[in-house]
Amino acid sequence: MSDSDQIFRYQDDRDRRKTRRPLSWQILSIAVIGTLGFFVFLAVMLSESKDRADLLKDIRDTRYPVQASLLSALNQLETIDNNLEHAFISSNGALLDHSMILAAQFRGQLHQVMMLERSNAIEINTILAAFDKYFSDSHALAQSTISGQRDFSDTTLIKQANARTFNDLMESLGTLQTDHSESLVASVDSATQRASDALRVGLTTGVLTAVLLFLVAFITTRSILQRINNMVRSLRQIAVSDGDMNVRIPLTGSDEMTELAFWFNTFLEKLQRMTAESTAEVKRLAFTDTLTNLPNRRMFLRCLNSEIERLDTLQNSTLAVLFLDLDNFKPVNDQLGHDAGDELIRIVAQRLVHTVRGEDTVSVNSDLSEPVPGQPVVARLAGDEFMMIISELKNQQQAANIAERIRMAIMEPYVINGMECAVGVSIGICLYPDNSDDAEELITGADMAMYQAKNSGKNTYRFFDPALRTATEHKVQMDNAIKKAIPNGELHLMFQPQFNLSNGKLVGAEALLRWENPELGVFSPNDFIKQAEANGQICELDDWVMKSVLDHLLMWENKGIKPIPIALNFSAAQASRPSLALAVSRIAGTHKHLLSSIEIEITETSAIDNIAVVENNIQALKAMDMKIAMDDFGAGHSSLTLLTRCDIDTLKIDKAVTREIRTDRKCRSIVQAIIDLATELEVATVAEGIEDEAQAHALAEMNCDLGQGYYYSKPLRAAEFARYLERHRDGIDKAA
Ligand code: C2E
Ligand code: MG
Ligand code: MG
């Protein structure tokens, strides 16, 4: 996603944030509902209890006293009426007086009622007025009777009128009392009702609040948990399904959880994009050679396998695997520098692609993991090695023609950094299905054929020969076996005695390495030294020989045999090893005194390319009291370089020269010249390969100092040589 896309998306997100209903509001609403519910409940309960309290106060202070006063007034009215009647009948003045008191009390009760319940004032005043009339009439009647002044003619009429007034009074009071009584009952009922109403309202408010709270909390929690679970599910899916990042959380709602989900999805998208990019890059790096942008060995193998699979279904179709190695690339690289070497490799890659595909640019398929069927493939293995697949060939000749075209194209001169240079190419060709139908075998076959091309003088091509495979397999078998020779204890030394040619006395011996493998048999160094040199194991073998020679010298010393000079052979790699003196010193350990009995034989070969290091090593070895011999002098690469630059003690005349000494005049002259040169340089001479007495005599006559060969003794096993030593104990040349 581009930056602008991202900003747009961010803006979009800001809008989203503006319009969302935040989850916190939901949580806040829970608190608000809870608080509101509580206050509503509190307000309802408070107001209800205040009303109830007012009602109860009214009952206590008004309703009940009014009721009591009215009841009391009724009783008093009845008592007054009784007293007046009895006073009238019995002319009892005391009763009359008592009724006066009761009348005052009656009035007092009614006044109190009037005070408490002002609404009854008119009614009470009416009753009071009626009572006053009734009482005064009844009292006057009773008084007149007691005093005897009463005219009884109107008594009955007055009494009837009084009785009616009394009844009216009783009725009015009764009605008032009944009304008040009902009002009292209504107030009590109302108070009770209020109490239960308050309870009901309180309960309803509580229940409603609780339900509302539960609902909001449930919805909020559910939506949070649901989305957390969604995220957990998505993450688990990514984790368990080997990183399938196509999972997305649905964006429902617009709260914080949605925002979290949104960013989670965005993060996944980014991660997915980054993973895809890095996977593509890893794929590119895994399948491409970064210098030339050509497919590498891995990709080549993949293409080859898929092409073989495809050709399996076609009939009469041949495929050629070409293995190419540039000739003389190393000098160009060394002389012009590595950058120029890289440039040359790039041009070679272009020429190869152009030759087989007709394309000028080195480009590989964008999706490298998908080989294009039938298309020629050019790959770079490493260094100056390339490989090719040419598919759907009609015959072998077509492959040969392509190889020739390639050879011609590569031979064209190169101009790099203004300098002109040239390289050749050795090509090995292996054919499917004739040589093999296995990709790896086709590659190794082409590789072997390429070596054949190199061995045939380079800058040519060769087809794979099945016999090559057997030789290579044997080589590989040997290679693996040599590597195990030391740990398996398969090595031993042979000792070939050396003699003074003038008096025939034993003067020393040469230690010769033998490898005895239970399956492959016994090998002379000539059979495996080259391979050990190639696989880098040679120094280890030479170290072993040195250690073994020292062990034997020590053993013989312990047996009381006088130390005898032993010569041992160093390979070119060992002679030019930078840390040779250190290695020798470590091997000798506490037996350094035995080093004076050792002579190191070095053969001057083409492998010795750093003469300065060899020179240093020779000096160091001599400083450790060892002697140095030049082996196989007069044959191979022997020159005068080492002899002139290094302090050599002995020259060993090669057995090839010795052999011809009696028959070939030239050889005799060479040997004589070597001996004269050695005498001049004060270097001892040893002739090797003396096979008969005549050779021994001839060499003695030519003043060769020492000799070794089958004439004297074949190389002997250590135990045999120890016995040989004891037999010739007295014959050892003291001067040696
Ligand atoms: P070299 O140092 O010239 O050893 C002499 C070779 O000539 C030995 O072969 C020996 O067996 C052989 N020989 C001795 N007398 C006669 C004779 O009268 N006639 C004939 N035809 N041959 C004779 P070998 O043991 O097979 O060793 C071959 C070469 O391998 C040695 O040549 C030496 O260069 C190398 N070599 C031997 N041992 C070692 C070793 O421990 N380390 C290294 N690096 N090379 C070794
Ligand atoms: Mg030797
Ligand atoms: Mg030799």
JSON list of N, CA, C and O and ligand atoms in Angstrom, two decimals, residues 510 569 601 603 631-632 652-655 688, ligand 3:
[
{"chain": "A", "resi": 510, "resn": "GLU", "atom": "N", "xyz": [64.36, -45.14, 4.39]},
{"chain": "A", "resi": 510, "resn": "GLU", "atom": "CA", "xyz": [63.29, -44.20, 4.02]},
{"chain": "A", "resi": 510, "resn": "GLU", "atom": "C", "xyz": [61.96, -44.81, 4.46]},
{"chain": "A", "resi": 510, "resn": "GLU", "atom": "O", "xyz": [61.69, -45.99, 4.19]},
{"chain": "A", "resi": 569, "resn": "ASN", "atom": "N", "xyz": [58.77, -38.61, 3.63]},
{"chain": "A", "resi": 569, "resn": "ASN", "atom": "CA", "xyz": [58.35, -37.76, 2.51]},
{"chain": "A", "resi": 569, "resn": "ASN", "atom": "C", "xyz": [57.29, -36.75, 2.93]},
{"chain": "A", "resi": 569, "resn": "ASN", "atom": "O", "xyz": [56.34, -37.09, 3.62]},
{"chain": "A", "resi": 601, "resn": "GLU", "atom": "N", "xyz": [62.09, -35.45, 2.97]},
{"chain": "A", "resi": 601, "resn": "GLU", "atom": "CA", "xyz": [62.25, -35.47, 1.50]},
{"chain": "A", "resi": 601, "resn": "GLU", "atom": "C", "xyz": [61.13, -34.64, 0.89]},
{"chain": "A", "resi": 601, "resn": "GLU", "atom": "O", "xyz": [59.95, -34.84, 1.15]},
{"chain": "A", "resi": 603, "resn": "THR", "atom": "N", "xyz": [59.71, -33.16, -2.77]},
{"chain": "A", "resi": 603, "resn": "THR", "atom": "CA", "xyz": [59.80, -33.26, -4.23]},
{"chain": "A", "resi": 603, "resn": "THR", "atom": "C", "xyz": [59.35, -31.93, -4.81]},
{"chain": "A", "resi": 603, "resn": "THR", "atom": "O", "xyz": [58.30, -31.42, -4.42]},
{"chain": "A", "resi": 631, "resn": "ASP", "atom": "N", "xyz": [63.85, -34.84, -3.26]},
{"chain": "A", "resi": 631, "resn": "ASP", "atom": "CA", "xyz": [63.49, -36.16, -3.79]},
{"chain": "A", "resi": 631, "resn": "ASP", "atom": "C", "xyz": [63.31, -36.09, -5.30]},
{"chain": "A", "resi": 631, "resn": "ASP", "atom": "O", "xyz": [63.03, -35.03, -5.86]},
{"chain": "A", "resi": 632, "resn": "ASP", "atom": "N", "xyz": [63.43, -37.25, -5.93]},
{"chain": "A", "resi": 632, "resn": "ASP", "atom": "CA", "xyz": [63.11, -37.43, -7.36]},
{"chain": "A", "resi": 632, "resn": "ASP", "atom": "C", "xyz": [63.80, -36.37, -8.24]},
{"chain": "A", "resi": 632, "resn": "ASP", "atom": "O", "xyz": [63.20, -35.88, -9.21]},
{"chain": "A", "resi": 652, "resn": "LYS", "atom": "N", "xyz": [68.29, -36.61, -3.98]},
{"chain": "A", "resi": 652, "resn": "LYS", "atom": "CA", "xyz": [67.96, -38.00, -4.29]},
{"chain": "A", "resi": 652, "resn": "LYS", "atom": "C", "xyz": [67.72, -38.12, -5.78]},
{"chain": "A", "resi": 652, "resn": "LYS", "atom": "O", "xyz": [66.83, -37.46, -6.33]},
{"chain": "A", "resi": 653, "resn": "ILE", "atom": "N", "xyz": [68.56, -38.96, -6.41]},
{"chain": "A", "resi": 653, "resn": "ILE", "atom": "CA", "xyz": [68.44, -39.11, -7.87]},
{"chain": "A", "resi": 653, "resn": "ILE", "atom": "C", "xyz": [67.26, -40.02, -8.16]},
{"chain": "A", "resi": 653, "resn": "ILE", "atom": "O", "xyz": [67.17, -41.13, -7.59]},
{"chain": "A", "resi": 654, "resn": "ASP", "atom": "N", "xyz": [66.39, -39.55, -9.01]},
{"chain": "A", "resi": 654, "resn": "ASP", "atom": "CA", "xyz": [65.14, -40.28, -9.26]},
{"chain": "A", "resi": 654, "resn": "ASP", "atom": "C", "xyz": [65.41, -41.66, -9.86]},
{"chain": "A", "resi": 654, "resn": "ASP", "atom": "O", "xyz": [66.33, -41.85, -10.66]},
{"chain": "A", "resi": 655, "resn": "LYS", "atom": "N", "xyz": [64.55, -42.61, -9.49]},
{"chain": "A", "resi": 655, "resn": "LYS", "atom": "CA", "xyz": [64.78, -43.99, -9.91]},
{"chain": "A", "resi": 655, "resn": "LYS", "atom": "C", "xyz": [64.64, -44.16, -11.43]},
{"chain": "A", "resi": 655, "resn": "LYS", "atom": "O", "xyz": [65.24, -45.05, -12.02]},
{"chain": "A", "resi": 688, "resn": "GLU", "atom": "N", "xyz": [68.14, -43.63, -5.90]},
{"chain": "A", "resi": 688, "resn": "GLU", "atom": "CA", "xyz": [67.05, -44.54, -5.53]},
{"chain": "A", "resi": 688, "resn": "GLU", "atom": "C", "xyz": [66.73, -45.46, -6.69]},
{"chain": "A", "resi": 688, "resn": "GLU", "atom": "O", "xyz": [67.09, -45.18, -7.83]},
{"chain": "B", "resi": 3, "resn": "MG", "atom": "MG", "xyz": [61.96, -40.63, -4.97]}
]
